[in-house]
XYZ file of C-alpha atoms in Angstrom:
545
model
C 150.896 -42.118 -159.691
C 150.175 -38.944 -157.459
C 151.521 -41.114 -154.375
C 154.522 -42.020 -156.463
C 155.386 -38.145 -157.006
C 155.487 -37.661 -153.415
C 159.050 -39.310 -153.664
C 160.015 -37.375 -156.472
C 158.496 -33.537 -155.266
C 160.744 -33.802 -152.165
C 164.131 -31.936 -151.734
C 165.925 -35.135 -150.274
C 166.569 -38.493 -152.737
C 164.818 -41.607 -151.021
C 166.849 -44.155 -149.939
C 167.326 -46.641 -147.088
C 171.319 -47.521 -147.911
C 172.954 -44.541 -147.645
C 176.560 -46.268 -149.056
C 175.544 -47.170 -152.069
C 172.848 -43.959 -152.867
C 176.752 -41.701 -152.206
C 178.591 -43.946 -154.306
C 176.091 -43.430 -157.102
C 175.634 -39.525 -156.688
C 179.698 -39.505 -156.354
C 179.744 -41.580 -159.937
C 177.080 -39.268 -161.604
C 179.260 -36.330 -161.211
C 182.354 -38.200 -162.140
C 181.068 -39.446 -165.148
C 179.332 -36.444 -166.063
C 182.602 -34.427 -165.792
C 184.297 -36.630 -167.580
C 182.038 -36.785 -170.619
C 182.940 -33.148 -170.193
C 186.279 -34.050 -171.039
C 185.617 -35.322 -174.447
C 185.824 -38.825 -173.053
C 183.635 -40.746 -174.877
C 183.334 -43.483 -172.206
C 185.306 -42.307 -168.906
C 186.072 -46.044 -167.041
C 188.359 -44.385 -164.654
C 186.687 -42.062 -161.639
C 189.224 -39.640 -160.855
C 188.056 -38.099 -157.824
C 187.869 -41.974 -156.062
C 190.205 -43.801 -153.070
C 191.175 -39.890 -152.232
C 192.060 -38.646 -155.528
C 193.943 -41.877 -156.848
C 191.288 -43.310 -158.796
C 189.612 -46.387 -160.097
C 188.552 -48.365 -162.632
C 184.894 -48.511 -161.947
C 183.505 -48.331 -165.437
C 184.976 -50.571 -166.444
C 182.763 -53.283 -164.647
C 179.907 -50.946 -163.977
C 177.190 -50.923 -167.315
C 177.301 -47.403 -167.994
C 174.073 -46.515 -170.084
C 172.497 -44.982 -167.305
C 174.897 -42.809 -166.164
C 175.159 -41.552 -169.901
C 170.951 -40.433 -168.983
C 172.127 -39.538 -165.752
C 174.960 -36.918 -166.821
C 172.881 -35.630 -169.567
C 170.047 -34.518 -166.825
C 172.771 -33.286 -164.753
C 173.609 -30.880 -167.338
C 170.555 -29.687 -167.669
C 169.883 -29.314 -164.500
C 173.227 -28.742 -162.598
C 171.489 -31.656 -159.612
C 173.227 -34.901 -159.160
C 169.819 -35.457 -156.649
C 167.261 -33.987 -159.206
C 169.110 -36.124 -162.175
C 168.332 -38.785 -160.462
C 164.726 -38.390 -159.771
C 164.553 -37.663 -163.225
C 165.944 -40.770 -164.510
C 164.009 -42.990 -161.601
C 160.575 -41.323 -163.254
C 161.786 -42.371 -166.780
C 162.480 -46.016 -165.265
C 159.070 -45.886 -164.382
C 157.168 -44.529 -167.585
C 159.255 -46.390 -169.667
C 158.701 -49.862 -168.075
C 155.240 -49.719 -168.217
C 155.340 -48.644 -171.524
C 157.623 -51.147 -172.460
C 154.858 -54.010 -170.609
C 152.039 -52.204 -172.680
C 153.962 -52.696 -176.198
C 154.356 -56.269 -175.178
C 151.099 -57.330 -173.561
C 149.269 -55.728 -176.908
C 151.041 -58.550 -179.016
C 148.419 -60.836 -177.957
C 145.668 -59.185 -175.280
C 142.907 -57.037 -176.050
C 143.917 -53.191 -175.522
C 142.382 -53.149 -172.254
C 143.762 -56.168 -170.411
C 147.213 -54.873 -171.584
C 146.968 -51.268 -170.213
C 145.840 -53.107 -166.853
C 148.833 -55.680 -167.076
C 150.688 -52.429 -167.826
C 149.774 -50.709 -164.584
C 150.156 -54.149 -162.388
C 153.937 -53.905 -163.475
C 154.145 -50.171 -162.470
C 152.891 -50.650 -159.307
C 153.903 -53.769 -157.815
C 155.056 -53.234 -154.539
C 158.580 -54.787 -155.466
C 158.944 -52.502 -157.877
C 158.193 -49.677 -155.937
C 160.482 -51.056 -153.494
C 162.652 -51.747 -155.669
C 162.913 -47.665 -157.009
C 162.700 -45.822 -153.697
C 163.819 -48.278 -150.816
C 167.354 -49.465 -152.027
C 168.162 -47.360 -155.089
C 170.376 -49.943 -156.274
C 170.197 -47.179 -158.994
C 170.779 -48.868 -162.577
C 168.506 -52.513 -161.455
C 165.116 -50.862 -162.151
C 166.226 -49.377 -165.456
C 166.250 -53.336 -166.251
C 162.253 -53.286 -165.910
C 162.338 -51.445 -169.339
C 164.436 -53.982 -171.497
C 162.173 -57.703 -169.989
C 159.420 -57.028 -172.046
C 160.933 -55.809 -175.055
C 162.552 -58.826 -175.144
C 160.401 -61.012 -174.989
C 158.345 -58.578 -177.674
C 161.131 -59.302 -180.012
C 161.327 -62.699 -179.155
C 158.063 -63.282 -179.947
C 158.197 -61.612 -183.242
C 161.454 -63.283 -184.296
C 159.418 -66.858 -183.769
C 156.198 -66.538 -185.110
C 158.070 -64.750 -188.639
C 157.621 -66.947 -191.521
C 161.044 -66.224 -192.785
C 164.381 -63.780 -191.214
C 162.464 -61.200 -189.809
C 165.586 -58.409 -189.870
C 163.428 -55.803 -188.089
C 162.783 -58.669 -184.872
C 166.483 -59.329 -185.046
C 167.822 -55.960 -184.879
C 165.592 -54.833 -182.236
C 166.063 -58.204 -180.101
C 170.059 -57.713 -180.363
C 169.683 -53.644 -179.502
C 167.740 -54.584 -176.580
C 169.555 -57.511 -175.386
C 173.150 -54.696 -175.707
C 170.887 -52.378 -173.844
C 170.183 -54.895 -171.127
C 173.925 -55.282 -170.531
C 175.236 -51.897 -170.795
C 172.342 -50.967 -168.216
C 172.637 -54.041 -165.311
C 174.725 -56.812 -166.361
C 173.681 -59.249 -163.694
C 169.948 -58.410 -164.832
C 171.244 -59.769 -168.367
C 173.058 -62.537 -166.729
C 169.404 -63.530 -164.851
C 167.348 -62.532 -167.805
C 168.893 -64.651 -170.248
C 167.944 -67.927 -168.347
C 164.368 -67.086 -169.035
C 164.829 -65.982 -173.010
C 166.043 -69.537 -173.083
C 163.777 -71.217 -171.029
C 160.681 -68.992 -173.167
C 162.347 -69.811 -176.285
C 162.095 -73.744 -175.734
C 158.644 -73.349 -173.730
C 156.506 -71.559 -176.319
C 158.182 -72.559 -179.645
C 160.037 -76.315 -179.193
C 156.939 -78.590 -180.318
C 156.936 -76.125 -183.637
C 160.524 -75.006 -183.447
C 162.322 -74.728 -186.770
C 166.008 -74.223 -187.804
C 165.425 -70.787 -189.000
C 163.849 -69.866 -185.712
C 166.866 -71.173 -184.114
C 169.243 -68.975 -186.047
C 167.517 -65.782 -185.956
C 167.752 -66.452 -182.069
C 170.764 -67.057 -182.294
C 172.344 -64.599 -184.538
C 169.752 -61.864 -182.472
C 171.901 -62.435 -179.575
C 175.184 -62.754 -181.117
C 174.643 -59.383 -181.814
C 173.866 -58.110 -178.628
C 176.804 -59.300 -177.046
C 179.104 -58.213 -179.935
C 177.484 -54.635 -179.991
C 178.295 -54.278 -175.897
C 181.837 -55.600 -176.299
C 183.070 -52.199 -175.944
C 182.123 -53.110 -172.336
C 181.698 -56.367 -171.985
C 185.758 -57.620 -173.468
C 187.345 -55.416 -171.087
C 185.152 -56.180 -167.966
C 186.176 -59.784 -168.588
C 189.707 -59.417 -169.620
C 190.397 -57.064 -166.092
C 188.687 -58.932 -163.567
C 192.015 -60.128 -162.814
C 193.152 -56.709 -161.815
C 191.117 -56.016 -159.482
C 189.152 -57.464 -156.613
C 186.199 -58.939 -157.327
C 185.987 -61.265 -155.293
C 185.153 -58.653 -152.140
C 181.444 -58.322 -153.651
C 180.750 -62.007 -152.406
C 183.795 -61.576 -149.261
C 181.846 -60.353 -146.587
C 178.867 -62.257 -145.073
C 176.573 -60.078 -145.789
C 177.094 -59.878 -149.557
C 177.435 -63.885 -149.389
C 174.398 -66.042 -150.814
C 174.470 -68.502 -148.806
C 173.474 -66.438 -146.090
C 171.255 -64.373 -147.609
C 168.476 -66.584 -148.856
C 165.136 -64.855 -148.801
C 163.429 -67.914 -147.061
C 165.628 -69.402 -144.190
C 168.095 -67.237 -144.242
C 171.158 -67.215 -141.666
C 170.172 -66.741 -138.639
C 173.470 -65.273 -137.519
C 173.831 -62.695 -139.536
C 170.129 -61.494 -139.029
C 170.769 -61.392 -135.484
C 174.271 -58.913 -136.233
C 172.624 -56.966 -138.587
C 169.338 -54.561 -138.059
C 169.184 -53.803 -141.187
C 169.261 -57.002 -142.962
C 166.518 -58.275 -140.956
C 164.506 -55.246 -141.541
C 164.999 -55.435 -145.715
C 164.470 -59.688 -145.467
C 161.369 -59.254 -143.757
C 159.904 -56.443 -146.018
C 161.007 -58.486 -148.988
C 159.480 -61.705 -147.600
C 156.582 -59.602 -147.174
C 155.730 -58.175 -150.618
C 157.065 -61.358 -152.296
C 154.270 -63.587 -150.355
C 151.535 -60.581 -150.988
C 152.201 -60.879 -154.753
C 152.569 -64.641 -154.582
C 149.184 -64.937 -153.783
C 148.068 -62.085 -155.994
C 150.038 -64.116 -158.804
C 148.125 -67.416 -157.649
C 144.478 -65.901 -157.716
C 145.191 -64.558 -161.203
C 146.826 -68.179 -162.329
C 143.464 -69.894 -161.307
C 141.089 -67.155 -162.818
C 143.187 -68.111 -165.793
C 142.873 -71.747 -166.235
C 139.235 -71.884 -164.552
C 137.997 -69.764 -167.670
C 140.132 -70.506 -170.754
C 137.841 -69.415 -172.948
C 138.831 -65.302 -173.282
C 142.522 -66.492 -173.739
C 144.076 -68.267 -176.908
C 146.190 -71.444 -176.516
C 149.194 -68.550 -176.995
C 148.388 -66.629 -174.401
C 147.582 -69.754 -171.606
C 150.833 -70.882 -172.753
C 152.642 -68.193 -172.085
C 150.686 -67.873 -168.520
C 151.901 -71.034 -168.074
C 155.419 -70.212 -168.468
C 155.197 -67.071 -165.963
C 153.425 -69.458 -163.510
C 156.536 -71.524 -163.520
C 159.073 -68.722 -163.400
C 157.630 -67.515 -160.335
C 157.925 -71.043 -158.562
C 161.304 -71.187 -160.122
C 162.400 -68.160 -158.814
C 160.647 -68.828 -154.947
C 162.937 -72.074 -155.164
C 165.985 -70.224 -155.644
C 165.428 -67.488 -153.070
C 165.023 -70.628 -150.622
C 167.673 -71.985 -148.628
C 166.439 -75.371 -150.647
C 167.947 -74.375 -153.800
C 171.273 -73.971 -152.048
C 173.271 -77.216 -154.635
C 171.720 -75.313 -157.447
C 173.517 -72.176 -157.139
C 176.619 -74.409 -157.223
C 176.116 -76.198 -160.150
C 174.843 -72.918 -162.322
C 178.107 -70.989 -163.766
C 178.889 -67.626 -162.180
C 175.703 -67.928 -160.153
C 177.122 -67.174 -156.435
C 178.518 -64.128 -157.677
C 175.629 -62.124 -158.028
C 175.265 -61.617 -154.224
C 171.416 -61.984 -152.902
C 169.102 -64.380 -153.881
C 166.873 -61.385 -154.124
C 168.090 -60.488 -157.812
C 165.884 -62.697 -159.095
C 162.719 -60.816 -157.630
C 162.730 -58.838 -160.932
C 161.767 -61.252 -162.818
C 159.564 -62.890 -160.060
C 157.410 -59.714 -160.335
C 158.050 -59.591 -164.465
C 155.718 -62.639 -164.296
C 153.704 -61.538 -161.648
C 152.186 -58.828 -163.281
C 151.950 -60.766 -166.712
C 150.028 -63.609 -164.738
C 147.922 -61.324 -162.347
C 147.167 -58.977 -165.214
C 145.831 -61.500 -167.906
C 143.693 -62.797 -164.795
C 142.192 -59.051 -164.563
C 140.569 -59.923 -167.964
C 138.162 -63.166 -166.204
C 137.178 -60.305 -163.354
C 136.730 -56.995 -165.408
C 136.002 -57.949 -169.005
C 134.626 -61.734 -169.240
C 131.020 -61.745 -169.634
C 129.859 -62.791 -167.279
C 132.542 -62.474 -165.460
C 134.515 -64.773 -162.377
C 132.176 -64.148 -159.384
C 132.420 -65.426 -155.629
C 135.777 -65.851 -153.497
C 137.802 -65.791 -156.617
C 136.583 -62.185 -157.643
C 136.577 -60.738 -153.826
C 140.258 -62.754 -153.606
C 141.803 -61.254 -156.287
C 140.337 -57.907 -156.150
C 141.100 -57.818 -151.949
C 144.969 -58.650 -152.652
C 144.714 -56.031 -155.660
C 143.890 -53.247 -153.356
C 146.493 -55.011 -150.233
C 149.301 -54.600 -152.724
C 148.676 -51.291 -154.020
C 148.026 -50.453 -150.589
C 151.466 -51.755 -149.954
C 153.170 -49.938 -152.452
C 152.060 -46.485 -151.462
C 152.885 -47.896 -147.867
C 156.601 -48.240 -148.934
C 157.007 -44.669 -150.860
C 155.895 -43.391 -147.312
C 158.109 -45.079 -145.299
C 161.088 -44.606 -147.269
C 164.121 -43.045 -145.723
C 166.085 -39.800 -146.991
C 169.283 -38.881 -147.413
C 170.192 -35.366 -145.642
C 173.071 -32.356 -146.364
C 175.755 -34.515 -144.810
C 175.478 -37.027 -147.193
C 174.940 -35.170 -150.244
C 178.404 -33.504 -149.024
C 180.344 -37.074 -148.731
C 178.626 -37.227 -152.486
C 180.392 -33.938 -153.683
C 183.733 -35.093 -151.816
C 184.010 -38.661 -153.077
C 185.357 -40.562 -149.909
C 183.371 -43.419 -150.529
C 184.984 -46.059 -152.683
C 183.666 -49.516 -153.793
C 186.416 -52.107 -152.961
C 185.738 -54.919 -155.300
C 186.937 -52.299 -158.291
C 190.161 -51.436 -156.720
C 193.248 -52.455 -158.236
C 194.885 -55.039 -156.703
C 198.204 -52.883 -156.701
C 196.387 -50.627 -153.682
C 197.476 -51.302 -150.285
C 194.602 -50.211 -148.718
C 191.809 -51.130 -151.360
C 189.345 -52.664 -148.804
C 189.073 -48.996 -147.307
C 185.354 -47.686 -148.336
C 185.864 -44.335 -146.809
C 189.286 -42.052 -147.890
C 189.293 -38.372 -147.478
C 191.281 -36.957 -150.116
C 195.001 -35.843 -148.702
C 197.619 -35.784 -150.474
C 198.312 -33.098 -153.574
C 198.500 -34.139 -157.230
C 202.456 -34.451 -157.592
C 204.468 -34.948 -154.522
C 208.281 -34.956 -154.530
C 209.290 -38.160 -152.577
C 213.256 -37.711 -153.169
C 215.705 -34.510 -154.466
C 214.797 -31.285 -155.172
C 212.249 -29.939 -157.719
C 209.755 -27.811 -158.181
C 206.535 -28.873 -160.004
C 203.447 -27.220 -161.774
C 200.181 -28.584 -162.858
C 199.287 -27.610 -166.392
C 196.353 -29.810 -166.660
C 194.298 -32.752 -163.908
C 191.541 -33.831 -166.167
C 190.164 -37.283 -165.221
C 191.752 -39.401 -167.803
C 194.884 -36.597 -168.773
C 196.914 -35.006 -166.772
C 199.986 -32.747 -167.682
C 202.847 -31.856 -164.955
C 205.466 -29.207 -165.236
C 209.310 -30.648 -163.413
C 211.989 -28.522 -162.665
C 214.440 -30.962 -160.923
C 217.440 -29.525 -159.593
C 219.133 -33.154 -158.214
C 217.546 -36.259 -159.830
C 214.424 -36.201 -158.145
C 211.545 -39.479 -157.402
C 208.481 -37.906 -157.981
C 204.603 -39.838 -156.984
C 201.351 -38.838 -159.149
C 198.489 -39.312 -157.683
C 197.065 -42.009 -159.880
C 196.817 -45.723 -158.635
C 199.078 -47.651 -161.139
C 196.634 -49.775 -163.594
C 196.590 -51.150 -167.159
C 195.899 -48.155 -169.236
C 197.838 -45.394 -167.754
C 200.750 -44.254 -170.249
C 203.092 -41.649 -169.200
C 205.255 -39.456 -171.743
C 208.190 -37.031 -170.244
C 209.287 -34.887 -172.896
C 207.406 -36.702 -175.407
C 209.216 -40.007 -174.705
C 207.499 -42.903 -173.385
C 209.006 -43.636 -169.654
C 208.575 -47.071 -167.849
C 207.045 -45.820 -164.272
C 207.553 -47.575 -160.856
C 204.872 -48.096 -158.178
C 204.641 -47.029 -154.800
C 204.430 -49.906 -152.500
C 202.895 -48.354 -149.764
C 200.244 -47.351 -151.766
C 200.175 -48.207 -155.253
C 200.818 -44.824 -156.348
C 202.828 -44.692 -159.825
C 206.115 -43.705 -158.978
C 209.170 -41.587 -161.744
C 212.378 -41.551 -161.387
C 213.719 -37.837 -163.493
C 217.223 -36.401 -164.291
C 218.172 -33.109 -163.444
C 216.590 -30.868 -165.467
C 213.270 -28.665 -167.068
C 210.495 -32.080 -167.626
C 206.924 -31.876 -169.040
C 205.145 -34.803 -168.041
C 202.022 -36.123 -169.430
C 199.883 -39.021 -168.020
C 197.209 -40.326 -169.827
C 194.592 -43.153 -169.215
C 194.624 -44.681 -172.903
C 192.516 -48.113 -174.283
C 194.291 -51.478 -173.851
C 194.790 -53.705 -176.957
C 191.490 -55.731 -175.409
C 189.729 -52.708 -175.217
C 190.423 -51.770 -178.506
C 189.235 -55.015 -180.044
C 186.068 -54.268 -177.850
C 185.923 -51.132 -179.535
C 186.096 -52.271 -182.711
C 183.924 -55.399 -182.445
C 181.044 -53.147 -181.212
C 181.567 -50.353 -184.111
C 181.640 -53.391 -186.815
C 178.839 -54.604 -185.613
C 176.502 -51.600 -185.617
C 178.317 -50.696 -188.929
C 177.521 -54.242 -190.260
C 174.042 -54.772 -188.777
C 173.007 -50.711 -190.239
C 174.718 -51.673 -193.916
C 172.286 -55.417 -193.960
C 169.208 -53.226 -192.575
C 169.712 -50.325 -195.579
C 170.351 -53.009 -198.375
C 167.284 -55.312 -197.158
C 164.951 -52.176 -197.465
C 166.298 -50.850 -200.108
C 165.829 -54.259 -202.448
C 162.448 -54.716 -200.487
C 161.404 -51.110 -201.667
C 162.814 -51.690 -205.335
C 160.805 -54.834 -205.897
């Protein structure tokens, strides 16, 4: 822990892809300012493509920028927010591994399991070399799940409490990474069949089932309109480039072409190959300390061993170029990028194998001796060596880049609306004013440039064309003189476009919910509504009787 607060005690945020770390300071602030705005959830970042806009939050899961904002209040730091929320990531993982490895472990075998998921060297990595920010938040809501999961299956009868907290974590999951919850949802099935199918009964099917019912109905306030407006936008750039494309980005044999082009992605491939064979072989010493003394594990617990054991080969298989008419066959599986995603839960398993195999070295009486003991313990102290290795090394961001931050000129393409000329530009500067007067003569005031508001004063001497700046998308209703007016678009840029009579105008412009967003809205109120009402009356009658 000391050599993880090295990262977090120094002025400059850690990082090693400087894009992505501005885009995400550039969001925090956005979003933050919005929320300032007494906008519950603010999907559109004003300050984006120069000042025009996009709809980024409306794909994006936005539960950690909620944190994210809230530290940024506090502490008026988009940089020290973040270190802030990275440390909670942290804590609250291993916590989270703790609650679930004491289901079935003695005390201390869980705190070690515990610590193995803290400091895996993926993990690590996966905090401070990257900062794909929201991913490691993820680490919290694996083991809760399968906590819950657990719970749910081994209840005699509808265990409400399981339910509730299964469906709570499962909305958490996708409101905080949603192609975490995509990848994490394979393995609650796979689990669910694994452990419970020889004794599986229809009431543990329905609790499962209702459980994540729920989940998805209580993030449909996100989920609805993320799937309703991929049409509007281009998606289809996060897989475009080579780079972002899986088929060249397999962690074992990847293309050799684009390793050659790119520096970097040799550099990241290699370090990743690295620390996923290190903790392969960790994983395998602790399998075979495992299964070569059964006795200080129940038939649960090998079981469930078992399962992580096959995850991890699982997962090596599709990070290989072998795997390559799988991703094909598996729905919305090529759009996730980099075979890498599934590391997560590669290392999930990891530390659930490698830490019940602590238990035959540290606590089994007497315990494993000879090259299985020295084995495990050397690649023990190799990975943790690693780990601290890989805070050290990481790179910083500087003052120049905290400034592109503050300005906004980075973009992400794939959430631009397809009405933008230009929307594969990642870098705008911001140019052009709020209200420009393309045609006539007017005169124009801004009353009010709030993210998702915006109020103009027009005094149009001729009839006059005058361009917002706001990219035209679904959502943006504009009122002159209290009247609802049909606007144009730009076709040079996408720009929304009015066309105003001579005369004194007040115009007002303001980024409202959809009909699908609306149902999404309501869907995910009903259901906490619904789910709190059931929860009340159960205890209630349970306290009565």
């Amino acid at each position: 822990m000391g050599i993880m607060a090295l990262q977090f005690i120094r002025p400059q945020l850690a990082s090693c892809v400087i894009d992505d770390s501005i885009l995400q300071m550039s969001w925090i602030r956005q979003f933050a300012n919005g929320l300032s705005s007494d906008v519950w959830l603010p999907r559109w970042m004003p300050e984006s493509n120069g000042g025009y806009g996009s709809p980024v939050f409306i794909f994006y899961s936005p539960l950690v920028y909620y944190v994210s904002a809230f530290f940024f209040w506090l502490t008026g730091s988009v940089i020290f927010s973040m270190k802030l929320v990275r440390f909670l990531a942290l804590f609250f993982s291993a916590w989270a591994m703790l609650k679930y490895s004491s289901e079935g472990l003695p005390r201390s075998t869980a705190w070690m399991v515990a610590a193995i998921y803290l400091t895996l060297p993926f993990h690590v990595l996966d905090i401070s070399y990257w900062t794909l920010y929201a991913e490691p938040c993820a680490w919290i809501w694996f083991p809760l799940l399968l906590l819950f999961q657990q719970r749910m299956m081994n209840a005699k009868k509808l265990s409400l409490d399981s339910v509730l907290l299964f469906s709570i974590c499962y909305a958490g999951l996708i409101l905080t990474h949603l192609v975490s919850a995509y990848l994490f949802s394979f393995i609650l099935g796979g689990y669910f069949f694994w452990c419970y199918l020889p004794r599986l009964k229809i009431n543990q099917l329905r609790q499962m089932a209702l459980a994540v019912i729920l989940g998805l109905l209580g993030s449909s306030f996100f989920l609805l309109p993320a799937i309703c407006e991929q049409r509007l936008v281009h998606l289809e750039y996060s897989t475009l480039l080579p780079e972002f494309d899986f088929r060249n980005t397999f962690l074992f044999f990847p293309s050799d072409s684009l390793i050659k082009n790119n520096d970097f992605m040799e550099k990241t491939l290699r370090l990743l190959q690295g620390t996923t064979l290190l903790q392969g072989v960790w994983t395998a010493f602790g399998a075979i300390l495992i299964f070569r003394t059964p006795s200080f594990l129940d038939g649960r617990c090998r079981r469930e061993a078992t399962f992580g054991l096959v995850v991890c080969l699982v997962c090596l298989f599709l990070m290989s170029q072998l795997s390559h008419p799988v991703w094909l066959l598996l729905p919305l599986l090529p759009k996730i990028q980099f075979s890498t995603r599934w590391l997560s839960l590669y290392s999930l398993m990891s530390a659930i194998v490698v830490g019940m195999g602590s238990r035959a070295v540290l606590h089994q009486n007497p315990p494993a001796k000879g090259w299985l003991q020295w084995g495990y313990m050397a690649t023990s102290c190799l990975s943790l060596f690693t780990s601290a290795l890989i805070v050290y090394s990481s790179c910083l961001l500087d003052v120049e880049h905290e400034d592109l931050a503050i300005k906004s000129v980075y973009n992400a393409p794939e959430y631009n609306p397809r009405k933008m000329s230009n929307w594969r530009q990642r870098v705008i500067y911001p140019e052009d004013p709020p209200v420009m007067v393309c045609r006539g003569e007017a005169t124009t005031q801004v009353l009010k440039w709030e993210g998702q508001q915006r109020e103009i004063k027009v005094d149009a001497k001729t009839p006059v064309q005058i361009k917002l700046r706001i990219l035209d998308y679904a959502g943006w209703k504009i009122d002159v003189n209290d009247r609802s007016m049909t606007n144009f678009r730009d076709t040079q840029n996408g720009a929304i476009l009015l066309h105003l009579p001579p005369g004194l105008h007040h115009v007002s412009a303001r980024f409202e919910d959809t009909w699908w967003r609306k149902i999404g809205n309501g869907l995910s109120i009903s259901v906490v509504l619904l789910s709190g009402g059931c929860y009340w009356w159960v205890m209630n009658r349970s306290h009565l009787n």
